[in-house]
Short mmCIF file of C-alpha atoms in Angstrom, two decimals:
data_model
loop_
_atom_site.label_atom_id
_atom_site.label_comp_id
_atom_site.label_asym_id
_atom_site.label_seq_id
_atom_site.Cartn_x
_atom_site.Cartn_y
_atom_site.Cartn_z
CA MET A 1 -15.64 15.78 8.19
CA GLN A 2 -16.74 14.10 5.20
CA LEU A 3 -14.37 14.30 2.15
CA PHE A 4 -15.28 13.16 -1.49
CA TYR A 5 -12.76 12.29 -4.10
CA GLN A 6 -12.88 13.61 -7.54
CA PRO A 7 -9.45 13.87 -9.63
CA GLY A 8 -10.82 15.36 -12.43
CA ILE A 9 -11.92 19.11 -10.93
CA PRO A 10 -8.89 20.57 -12.47
CA ASP A 11 -9.83 19.38 -15.89
CA GLY A 12 -13.31 20.64 -15.14
CA THR A 13 -15.35 17.47 -14.04
CA LEU A 14 -18.35 18.63 -11.75
CA PHE A 15 -19.69 15.41 -10.47
CA LEU A 16 -19.23 12.58 -8.20
CA GLU A 17 -18.01 9.47 -9.47
CA PRO A 18 -20.94 6.50 -9.00
CA GLU A 19 -19.42 5.20 -5.91
CA GLU A 20 -18.88 8.44 -4.19
CA SER A 21 -22.18 9.69 -5.56
CA GLY A 22 -23.77 7.00 -3.87
CA HIS A 23 -22.32 7.23 -0.97
CA CYS A 24 -23.11 10.95 -0.70
CA ILE A 25 -26.95 10.44 -1.58
CA ARG A 26 -27.90 7.11 -0.77
CA VAL A 27 -26.00 6.50 2.44
CA LEU A 28 -25.56 10.10 3.84
CA ARG A 29 -28.83 11.55 2.40
CA LYS A 30 -27.29 14.80 1.12
CA LYS A 31 -29.92 17.00 -1.03
CA GLY A 32 -29.35 19.36 -3.61
CA GLY A 33 -28.17 22.80 -2.07
CA ASP A 34 -26.25 21.15 0.53
CA LYS A 35 -22.61 21.61 0.88
CA ILE A 36 -19.99 19.14 0.55
CA THR A 37 -16.06 19.08 0.67
CA ILE A 38 -13.81 17.33 -1.93
CA THR A 39 -10.14 16.84 -2.97
CA ASP A 40 -8.95 16.32 -6.22
CA GLY A 41 -6.22 14.25 -4.53
CA LEU A 42 -3.69 16.49 -6.29
CA GLY A 43 -3.24 19.21 -3.03
CA SER A 44 -6.61 20.75 -3.40
CA ILE A 45 -9.83 20.56 -0.81
CA TYR A 46 -12.90 22.41 -2.67
CA THR A 47 -16.18 23.21 -0.80
CA ALA A 48 -18.77 22.74 -3.19
CA ARG A 49 -22.74 23.01 -3.59
CA ILE A 50 -24.75 19.80 -4.80
CA LEU A 51 -26.31 20.75 -7.83
CA GLU A 52 -28.51 17.51 -8.81
CA ALA A 53 -28.93 15.12 -6.00
CA ASN A 54 -28.25 11.97 -8.18
CA SER A 55 -26.57 8.95 -6.50
CA LYS A 56 -24.98 7.49 -9.49
CA LYS A 57 -24.05 11.04 -11.06
CA CYS A 58 -24.03 13.58 -8.05
CA SER A 59 -23.11 17.39 -10.05
CA PHE A 60 -22.04 20.16 -7.69
CA GLU A 61 -20.72 24.06 -8.15
CA ILE A 62 -17.41 24.75 -6.59
CA LEU A 63 -18.09 27.47 -4.11
CA GLU A 64 -14.53 27.81 -2.41
CA THR A 65 -10.86 25.97 -3.62
CA GLU A 66 -8.33 26.06 -0.98
CA SER A 67 -5.13 24.87 -2.31
CA LEU A 68 -2.19 23.02 -0.11
CA PRO A 69 0.95 24.87 0.08
CA PRO A 70 3.85 22.54 -1.28
CA LYS A 71 5.41 20.52 1.92
CA GLY A 72 8.61 20.93 0.44
CA TYR A 73 9.66 17.02 0.52
CA ASN A 74 8.59 13.93 -1.30
CA ILE A 75 8.83 10.56 -0.11
CA HIS A 76 8.94 7.64 -2.47
CA ILE A 77 8.87 4.32 -1.25
CA ALA A 78 9.51 1.43 -3.50
CA ILE A 79 8.81 -2.06 -2.11
CA ALA A 80 8.44 -5.55 -3.27
CA PRO A 81 4.74 -6.95 -2.03
CA THR A 82 4.51 -9.47 0.47
CA LYS A 83 3.37 -12.84 -0.39
CA ASN A 84 0.20 -12.17 1.82
CA ILE A 85 -1.60 -9.42 0.40
CA ASP A 86 -3.54 -7.92 3.09
CA ARG A 87 -0.19 -7.04 4.39
CA ILE A 88 0.70 -5.21 1.48
CA GLU A 89 -2.70 -3.52 1.64
CA TRP A 90 -1.98 -2.59 5.24
CA PHE A 91 0.91 -0.80 4.35
CA VAL A 92 -0.53 1.38 1.95
CA GLU A 93 -3.69 2.28 4.80
CA LYS A 94 -1.00 3.45 6.39
CA CYS A 95 1.48 4.98 4.50
CA THR A 96 -1.28 7.23 3.12
CA GLU A 97 -2.37 8.02 6.40
CA ILE A 98 0.84 8.99 7.61
CA GLY A 99 1.86 10.56 4.66
CA ILE A 100 3.41 9.50 1.47
CA ASP A 101 3.76 10.90 -2.33
CA ARG A 102 4.70 7.62 -4.30
CA ILE A 103 4.51 3.94 -3.93
CA SER A 104 6.00 1.81 -6.34
CA PHE A 105 5.94 -2.20 -6.35
CA PHE A 106 8.64 -4.36 -7.76
CA THR A 107 9.58 -8.07 -7.94
CA GLY A 108 13.02 -9.15 -7.12
CA LYS A 109 14.90 -12.40 -7.16
CA TYR A 110 13.79 -13.47 -4.15
CA SER A 111 10.13 -12.07 -4.45
CA GLU A 112 7.36 -14.69 -3.80
CA ARG A 113 4.46 -12.50 -5.01
CA LYS A 114 4.96 -12.14 -9.10
CA ILE A 115 1.63 -10.59 -9.79
CA LEU A 116 -0.40 -7.41 -7.95
CA LYS A 117 -3.58 -5.94 -8.72
CA THR A 118 -3.23 -2.29 -7.85
CA GLU A 119 -6.77 -1.28 -8.26
CA ARG A 120 -7.79 -2.47 -4.78
CA LEU A 121 -4.88 -0.80 -3.64
CA ARG A 122 -5.90 2.21 -5.07
CA LYS A 123 -9.15 1.98 -3.15
CA LYS A 124 -7.44 1.62 0.05
CA SER A 125 -5.27 4.52 -0.44
CA ILE A 126 -8.41 6.45 -1.39
CA ALA A 127 -10.39 5.50 1.50
CA ALA A 128 -7.11 6.32 4.04
CA MET A 129 -6.96 9.55 2.12
CA LYS A 130 -10.43 10.64 3.02
CA GLN A 131 -10.49 9.36 6.35
CA SER A 132 -7.29 11.29 7.01
CA ILE A 133 -8.82 14.27 5.61
CA LYS A 134 -5.51 14.81 3.39
CA ALA A 135 -5.53 16.52 -0.18
CA ARG A 136 -2.96 14.17 -1.69
CA MET A 137 -3.40 10.90 -2.95
CA PRO A 138 -0.24 8.78 -3.41
CA ILE A 139 1.04 8.09 -7.18
CA ILE A 140 0.76 3.94 -7.21
CA SER A 141 2.46 2.53 -9.78
CA GLU A 142 2.29 -1.21 -11.45
CA LEU A 143 4.35 -4.06 -10.44
CA GLN A 144 7.58 -3.98 -12.19
CA LYS A 145 10.58 -5.83 -12.32
CA PHE A 146 13.43 -4.22 -10.03
CA GLU A 147 15.88 -2.91 -12.62
CA GLU A 148 12.73 -1.43 -14.40
CA MET A 149 11.51 0.56 -11.16
CA LEU A 150 14.96 1.40 -10.65
CA ASN A 151 14.61 3.53 -13.93
CA THR A 152 11.56 5.04 -13.27
CA VAL A 153 13.25 6.90 -9.80
CA ASP A 154 13.35 10.77 -9.71
CA ASP A 155 17.11 12.40 -10.39
CA ASN A 156 17.62 14.69 -7.92
CA THR A 157 16.78 11.97 -5.09
CA ASP A 158 18.09 10.94 -2.01
CA ARG A 159 18.06 7.19 -2.29
CA PHE A 160 18.29 4.61 0.27
CA ILE A 161 18.37 0.81 0.42
CA ALA A 162 16.54 -1.03 3.57
CA TYR A 163 19.80 -3.33 3.94
CA VAL A 164 21.14 -4.93 6.85
CA ASP A 165 24.34 -6.42 7.19
CA HIS A 166 27.50 -6.06 9.48
CA SER A 167 29.45 -3.37 8.10
CA ASN A 168 26.52 -1.17 8.21
CA ASN A 169 25.84 0.97 10.95
CA ASP A 170 24.18 3.89 8.99
CA SER A 171 20.08 4.40 10.06
CA LEU A 172 17.97 6.39 8.00
CA PHE A 173 17.01 8.05 10.90
CA ARG A 174 20.63 9.57 10.90
CA LEU A 175 21.58 9.96 7.40
CA ALA A 176 18.65 11.42 5.73
CA SER A 177 18.27 14.99 6.19
CA LYS A 178 15.27 17.68 6.35
CA GLY A 179 13.89 18.64 3.05
CA GLN A 180 14.60 16.36 0.35
CA ASN A 181 13.49 14.28 -2.43
CA TYR A 182 13.53 10.36 -1.00
CA CYS A 183 13.46 7.16 -2.37
CA VAL A 184 13.72 3.79 -0.12
CA LEU A 185 13.65 0.67 -1.44
CA ILE A 186 12.25 -2.16 0.63
CA GLY A 187 13.07 -5.77 -0.19
CA PRO A 188 10.96 -8.80 -0.24
CA GLU A 189 10.83 -11.29 2.65
CA GLY A 190 13.69 -13.16 1.33
CA ASP A 191 15.64 -10.18 1.15
CA PHE A 192 17.33 -8.62 -1.90
CA SER A 193 19.80 -10.55 -3.74
CA SER A 194 23.67 -9.04 -4.05
CA GLU A 195 23.22 -8.67 -7.27
CA GLU A 196 20.38 -6.39 -6.79
CA LEU A 197 22.11 -4.75 -3.86
CA LYS A 198 25.47 -4.21 -6.19
CA ILE A 199 22.83 -2.52 -9.10
CA ALA A 200 21.42 -0.31 -6.24
CA LEU A 201 24.67 0.83 -4.94
CA SER A 202 26.01 1.67 -8.26
CA LEU A 203 22.61 3.92 -8.99
CA GLY A 204 23.53 5.98 -5.85
CA PHE A 205 21.15 4.60 -3.10
CA ARG A 206 22.92 3.82 0.35
CA LYS A 207 22.61 1.19 2.41
CA VAL A 208 20.89 1.98 5.73
CA ASN A 209 18.81 0.44 8.69
CA LEU A 210 15.48 1.27 9.87
CA GLY A 211 16.22 0.92 13.94
CA ASN A 212 17.44 -2.07 15.99
CA SER A 213 14.85 -4.52 14.97
CA ARG A 214 14.40 -6.90 12.46
CA LEU A 215 10.78 -5.75 10.76
CA ARG A 216 8.49 -7.74 8.14
CA THR A 217 8.77 -6.19 4.64
CA GLU A 218 5.33 -4.41 5.24
CA THR A 219 6.37 -3.00 8.67
CA ALA A 220 10.03 -1.57 6.96
CA GLY A 221 7.59 0.11 4.69
CA VAL A 222 5.57 1.98 7.22
CA VAL A 223 8.36 2.84 9.80
CA ALA A 224 10.66 4.34 6.94
CA CYS A 225 7.53 6.50 5.63
CA HIS A 226 7.23 7.53 9.22
CA THR A 227 10.91 8.22 9.78
CA LEU A 228 10.79 10.57 6.96
CA ASN A 229 7.59 12.36 8.18
CA LEU A 230 9.30 13.04 11.76
CA ILE A 231 12.47 14.07 10.10
CA ASN A 232 10.20 16.47 8.23
CA SER A 233 8.25 17.69 11.14
CA MET B 1 16.49 -18.65 12.47
CA GLN B 2 13.55 -20.06 14.11
CA LEU B 3 12.84 -18.88 18.13
CA PHE B 4 10.87 -20.99 20.45
CA TYR B 5 9.02 -19.57 23.51
CA GLN B 6 9.20 -20.78 26.86
CA PRO B 7 8.48 -17.89 29.86
CA GLY B 8 8.94 -20.61 32.42
CA ILE B 9 12.70 -21.11 32.09
CA PRO B 10 13.53 -19.03 34.82
CA ASP B 11 11.42 -20.87 36.88
CA GLY B 12 13.06 -24.15 36.20
CA THR B 13 10.71 -25.34 33.30
CA LEU B 14 12.76 -27.65 30.70
CA PHE B 15 10.17 -28.08 28.37
CA LEU B 16 7.86 -26.45 25.05
CA GLU B 17 4.42 -26.31 25.81
CA PRO B 18 2.21 -28.07 23.33
CA GLU B 19 2.04 -25.77 20.74
CA GLU B 20 5.55 -24.69 20.74
CA SER B 21 6.72 -28.65 21.02
CA GLY B 22 4.10 -29.35 18.14
CA HIS B 23 5.73 -26.63 15.67
CA CYS B 24 9.34 -27.72 16.79
CA ILE B 25 8.59 -31.95 16.53
CA ARG B 26 5.92 -32.49 14.13
CA VAL B 27 6.41 -29.13 11.78
CA LEU B 28 10.08 -28.60 11.64
CA ARG B 29 10.85 -32.19 12.21
CA LYS B 30 13.73 -31.69 14.78
CA LYS B 31 15.01 -34.78 16.33
CA GLY B 32 16.38 -35.55 19.79
CA GLY B 33 19.86 -34.05 20.09
CA ASP B 34 19.32 -31.04 17.52
CA LYS B 35 19.92 -27.67 18.99
CA ILE B 36 17.37 -25.06 19.24
CA THR B 37 16.85 -21.43 20.25
CA ILE B 38 14.57 -20.46 23.02
CA THR B 39 13.45 -17.30 24.56
CA ASP B 40 11.74 -16.36 27.62
CA GLY B 41 10.08 -13.22 26.66
CA LEU B 42 12.22 -11.50 29.71
CA GLY B 43 15.00 -10.73 28.01
CA SER B 44 17.21 -13.89 27.80
CA ILE B 45 17.90 -16.35 24.61
CA TYR B 46 19.00 -19.70 25.15
CA THR B 47 20.65 -22.10 23.11
CA ALA B 48 19.28 -25.47 24.03
CA ARG B 49 19.52 -29.44 22.94
CA ILE B 50 16.98 -31.54 22.72
CA LEU B 51 15.94 -34.09 25.01
CA GLU B 52 12.86 -35.91 24.29
CA ALA B 53 11.63 -35.07 20.88
CA ASN B 54 7.82 -35.21 21.98
CA SER B 55 5.59 -33.63 19.95
CA LYS B 56 3.37 -32.44 22.92
CA LYS B 57 5.95 -32.08 25.58
CA CYS B 58 9.72 -31.47 23.91
CA SER B 59 11.49 -31.73 26.65
CA PHE B 60 15.68 -30.12 26.38
CA GLU B 61 18.49 -28.92 28.45
CA ILE B 62 20.49 -25.40 28.20
CA LEU B 63 23.58 -25.25 26.96
CA GLU B 64 24.02 -21.68 26.76
CA THR B 65 22.44 -18.57 28.25
CA GLU B 66 22.68 -15.15 26.80
CA SER B 67 20.81 -12.38 28.76
CA LEU B 68 20.15 -9.13 26.55
CA PRO B 69 21.52 -5.73 28.32
CA PRO B 70 18.52 -3.39 29.84
CA LYS B 71 17.26 -0.99 27.07
CA GLY B 72 17.75 1.65 29.36
CA TYR B 73 14.26 2.80 28.53
CA ASN B 74 10.39 1.86 28.99
CA ILE B 75 7.61 2.25 26.35
CA HIS B 76 4.14 1.99 27.87
CA ILE B 77 1.35 2.75 25.37
CA ALA B 78 -2.52 2.46 26.94
CA ILE B 79 -5.14 2.22 24.26
CA ALA B 80 -8.73 2.21 23.80
CA PRO B 81 -9.46 -0.64 21.24
CA THR B 82 -10.91 0.08 18.20
CA LYS B 83 -14.26 -1.27 17.27
CA ASN B 84 -12.82 -3.22 14.46
CA ILE B 85 -10.55 -6.19 16.53
CA ASP B 86 -8.23 -6.67 13.39
CA ARG B 87 -6.99 -3.01 13.74
CA ILE B 88 -6.07 -3.62 17.26
CA GLU B 89 -4.23 -6.88 16.45
CA TRP B 90 -2.44 -5.05 13.69
CA PHE B 91 -1.20 -2.54 16.58
CA VAL B 92 -0.15 -5.22 19.47
CA GLU B 93 1.96 -7.08 16.26
CA LYS B 94 3.73 -4.05 15.00
CA CYS B 95 4.55 -2.60 18.38
CA THR B 96 6.21 -6.00 19.16
CA GLU B 97 8.12 -5.72 16.14
CA ILE B 98 9.15 -2.43 16.21
CA GLY B 99 9.85 -2.59 19.99
CA ILE B 100 7.52 -2.14 23.34
CA ASP B 101 7.35 -3.39 27.06
CA ARG B 102 3.70 -2.87 27.86
CA ILE B 103 0.70 -2.66 26.51
CA SER B 104 -2.63 -1.63 28.43
CA PHE B 105 -6.05 -1.66 27.20
CA PHE B 106 -8.86 0.87 28.67
CA THR B 107 -12.68 1.72 27.71
CA GLY B 108 -13.62 6.05 27.62
CA LYS B 109 -16.66 7.79 27.71
CA TYR B 110 -16.51 7.49 23.71
CA SER B 111 -15.11 4.25 23.09
CA GLU B 112 -17.21 1.84 20.77
CA ARG B 113 -15.92 -1.42 22.30
CA LYS B 114 -16.08 -2.65 25.33
CA ILE B 115 -15.27 -6.03 25.46
CA LEU B 116 -11.94 -7.35 24.44
CA LYS B 117 -10.25 -11.12 24.96
CA THR B 118 -6.73 -10.35 25.30
CA GLU B 119 -5.70 -14.46 25.09
CA ARG B 120 -5.39 -14.16 21.04
CA LEU B 121 -3.91 -10.52 21.17
CA ARG B 122 -1.08 -12.12 23.25
CA LYS B 123 -0.73 -15.01 20.89
CA LYS B 124 -0.22 -12.30 17.97
CA SER B 125 2.30 -10.74 20.34
CA ILE B 126 4.52 -13.85 20.29
CA ALA B 127 4.29 -14.81 17.05
CA ALA B 128 5.58 -11.28 16.31
CA MET B 129 8.33 -11.32 18.90
CA LYS B 130 9.38 -14.56 17.54
CA GLN B 131 9.39 -13.67 14.21
CA SER B 132 11.31 -10.80 14.80
CA ILE B 133 13.63 -12.50 16.93
CA LYS B 134 12.93 -10.74 20.26
CA ALA B 135 13.76 -11.72 23.78
CA ARG B 136 10.91 -9.39 25.19
CA MET B 137 7.65 -9.67 25.03
CA PRO B 138 5.64 -6.68 26.10
CA ILE B 139 3.50 -7.56 29.15
CA ILE B 140 -0.55 -7.09 27.90
CA SER B 141 -3.05 -5.98 30.72
CA GLU B 142 -6.50 -6.90 30.15
CA LEU B 143 -9.26 -4.22 29.57
CA GLN B 144 -9.61 -1.29 32.50
CA LYS B 145 -12.12 1.30 32.73
CA PHE B 146 -9.39 4.82 31.81
CA GLU B 147 -9.39 5.71 35.58
CA GLU B 148 -8.49 2.27 36.68
CA MET B 149 -5.72 2.01 34.09
CA LEU B 150 -4.36 5.40 34.79
CA ASN B 151 -3.92 3.76 38.17
CA THR B 152 -1.59 1.37 37.17
CA VAL B 153 0.58 3.87 35.30
CA ASP B 154 4.24 3.47 37.01
CA ASP B 155 5.48 6.43 39.04
CA ASN B 156 8.69 8.00 37.61
CA THR B 157 7.22 7.93 34.25
CA ASP B 158 7.36 10.60 31.59
CA ARG B 159 3.68 10.56 30.73
CA PHE B 160 1.80 12.20 27.21
CA ILE B 161 -1.32 12.05 26.07
CA ALA B 162 -2.03 11.96 22.23
CA TYR B 163 -5.11 14.73 21.95
CA VAL B 164 -4.99 17.45 19.00
CA ASP B 165 -6.65 20.36 19.78
CA HIS B 166 -5.40 23.95 18.64
CA SER B 167 -3.62 25.65 21.75
CA ASN B 168 -1.44 22.24 21.32
CA ASN B 169 1.90 22.39 18.96
CA ASP B 170 3.89 20.05 21.26
CA SER B 171 4.95 17.26 19.37
CA LEU B 172 5.97 13.62 21.36
CA PHE B 173 9.00 13.64 18.69
CA ARG B 174 10.04 16.86 20.53
CA LEU B 175 8.62 16.60 24.20
CA ALA B 176 10.09 12.89 24.57
CA SER B 177 13.43 13.21 25.74
CA LYS B 178 15.99 9.83 25.34
CA GLY B 179 16.35 7.40 28.05
CA GLN B 180 13.10 7.72 30.25
CA ASN B 181 10.26 5.59 30.87
CA TYR B 182 7.04 6.75 28.91
CA CYS B 183 3.49 6.36 28.98
CA VAL B 184 1.21 7.50 26.09
CA LEU B 185 -2.52 7.66 25.92
CA ILE B 186 -3.89 6.77 22.64
CA GLY B 187 -8.09 7.41 22.67
CA PRO B 188 -10.58 5.77 21.11
CA GLU B 189 -12.04 6.59 17.53
CA GLY B 190 -14.71 9.08 19.48
CA ASP B 191 -11.55 10.74 21.06
CA PHE B 192 -10.83 11.45 24.78
CA SER B 193 -13.91 13.26 26.92
CA SER B 194 -12.96 16.80 28.08
CA GLU B 195 -13.41 15.01 32.05
CA GLU B 196 -11.17 12.40 30.79
CA LEU B 197 -8.37 14.90 29.58
CA LYS B 198 -8.70 16.69 32.47
CA ILE B 199 -8.18 13.74 34.80
CA ALA B 200 -5.18 12.95 32.55
CA LEU B 201 -3.47 16.63 32.88
CA SER B 202 -3.90 16.15 36.57
CA LEU B 203 -1.51 13.34 36.75
CA GLY B 204 1.08 14.80 34.79
CA PHE B 205 0.05 13.73 31.43
CA ARG B 206 1.02 16.28 28.73
CA LYS B 207 -0.85 16.77 25.52
CA VAL B 208 1.22 15.98 22.35
CA ASN B 209 0.46 15.68 18.46
CA LEU B 210 1.89 12.53 16.71
CA GLY B 211 2.84 14.65 13.49
CA ASN B 212 0.77 16.81 10.95
CA SER B 213 -1.52 13.94 9.93
CA ARG B 214 -4.91 13.00 11.47
CA LEU B 215 -4.15 8.98 12.61
CA ARG B 216 -6.49 6.31 13.08
CA THR B 217 -6.59 4.85 16.92
CA GLU B 218 -4.07 2.28 15.66
CA THR B 219 -1.83 3.87 13.50
CA ALA B 220 -1.56 6.56 16.29
CA GLY B 221 -0.30 3.78 19.07
CA VAL B 222 2.45 2.44 16.13
CA VAL B 223 3.09 5.84 15.38
CA ALA B 224 3.85 7.09 19.10
CA CYS B 225 5.96 3.51 19.76
CA HIS B 226 8.33 4.07 16.84
CA THR B 227 8.40 7.81 17.57
CA LEU B 228 9.98 6.26 21.36
CA ASN B 229 11.97 3.51 19.95
CA LEU B 230 13.62 6.67 17.12
CA ILE B 231 14.42 8.88 19.60
CA ASN B 232 16.48 6.09 21.79
CA SER B 233 18.13 4.61 18.65
#
């Protein structure tokens, strides 16, 4: 099944954006009257019929709306982007496939990457959402300083910081319980500073490990996301 | 910590191969008398002292050997390589980081990729093993036809095939139990043929899903590997 993306449908937008229109009309050669499937990335999937098969602005009418029930849990991963941008793109793609609600990026004291263009990451996420036939597009926030980002974490969230030290045998898998809102902090290649750890702990984050292996930043992010999905499966 | 790799140590090899020697002597500028840490990829980590700091053949003597205890479980993933080679390289890298014992590759009826060079995959795996300070290098087999590959799966293995159909609500997470030898089959982008599924079922493989999401081949492989590690954590 081919899924198209138009986030504006709830606000009354009844055409595809230029890129999606081109894919629909020029690449897939859809015609007026053909049925297509569209998601708004907000939890709904629409069966629609093409009205004008315009490769720049393909208009449609909605025949049927299917709104997914709430999942009953919410996964927010806040991560320090890696030096190598491919690795963070991969993290965004894989978490979108596996299932994630919100991705925040932060710079910490030991971050090597201080600049991040999120536009390309959003595109990767949209492609992954369409590929895996999901109706929910994660919220992807701009890069912020660690402390600023912490202020954006929702109240009423089960808070974890992936941090390994000798005094810490708690794993995310054992500590997280089903049906919660979660936020997991994943540090940069150089790890969190002790000051950052202290701030996080003071805000109710609990130290957890993600298993027995020493993982790269982006792997830790995917593993945390998958662990929380498994707990809720 | 920097980990070097010399699989021949148990057979008496007491020097690093050219690539590792170059990294040790030319890049890291180690000198005669310096201590280095080496793994054989077979479960042992050696503390060694450099004898001759030769950038093509760095010789050493072993001061101390630490052999890891057996893990008590064994993860074998057999996967159809993806059309895009980056995706399967990524699968090998991530599974090595997370923890895997054996990777087999097969071509199925609907495989798009019929040729696979495993040399580069082994290099990726070695790099990931060193990066994540692991002492075990997965066995990586050459590409085989599906039926041939099935003959190489060990007896006494808990066998699963990732296959989603409407009659199948069993997940790997629920079905796999702790402390076993596992083999999970992951099909190509075009999925298994019904004939292939039949053969696998006749050989004792059980159909499982890997969660609620539709996953790409390489993501399914990583998710299966991580699920089995979590069960054993």
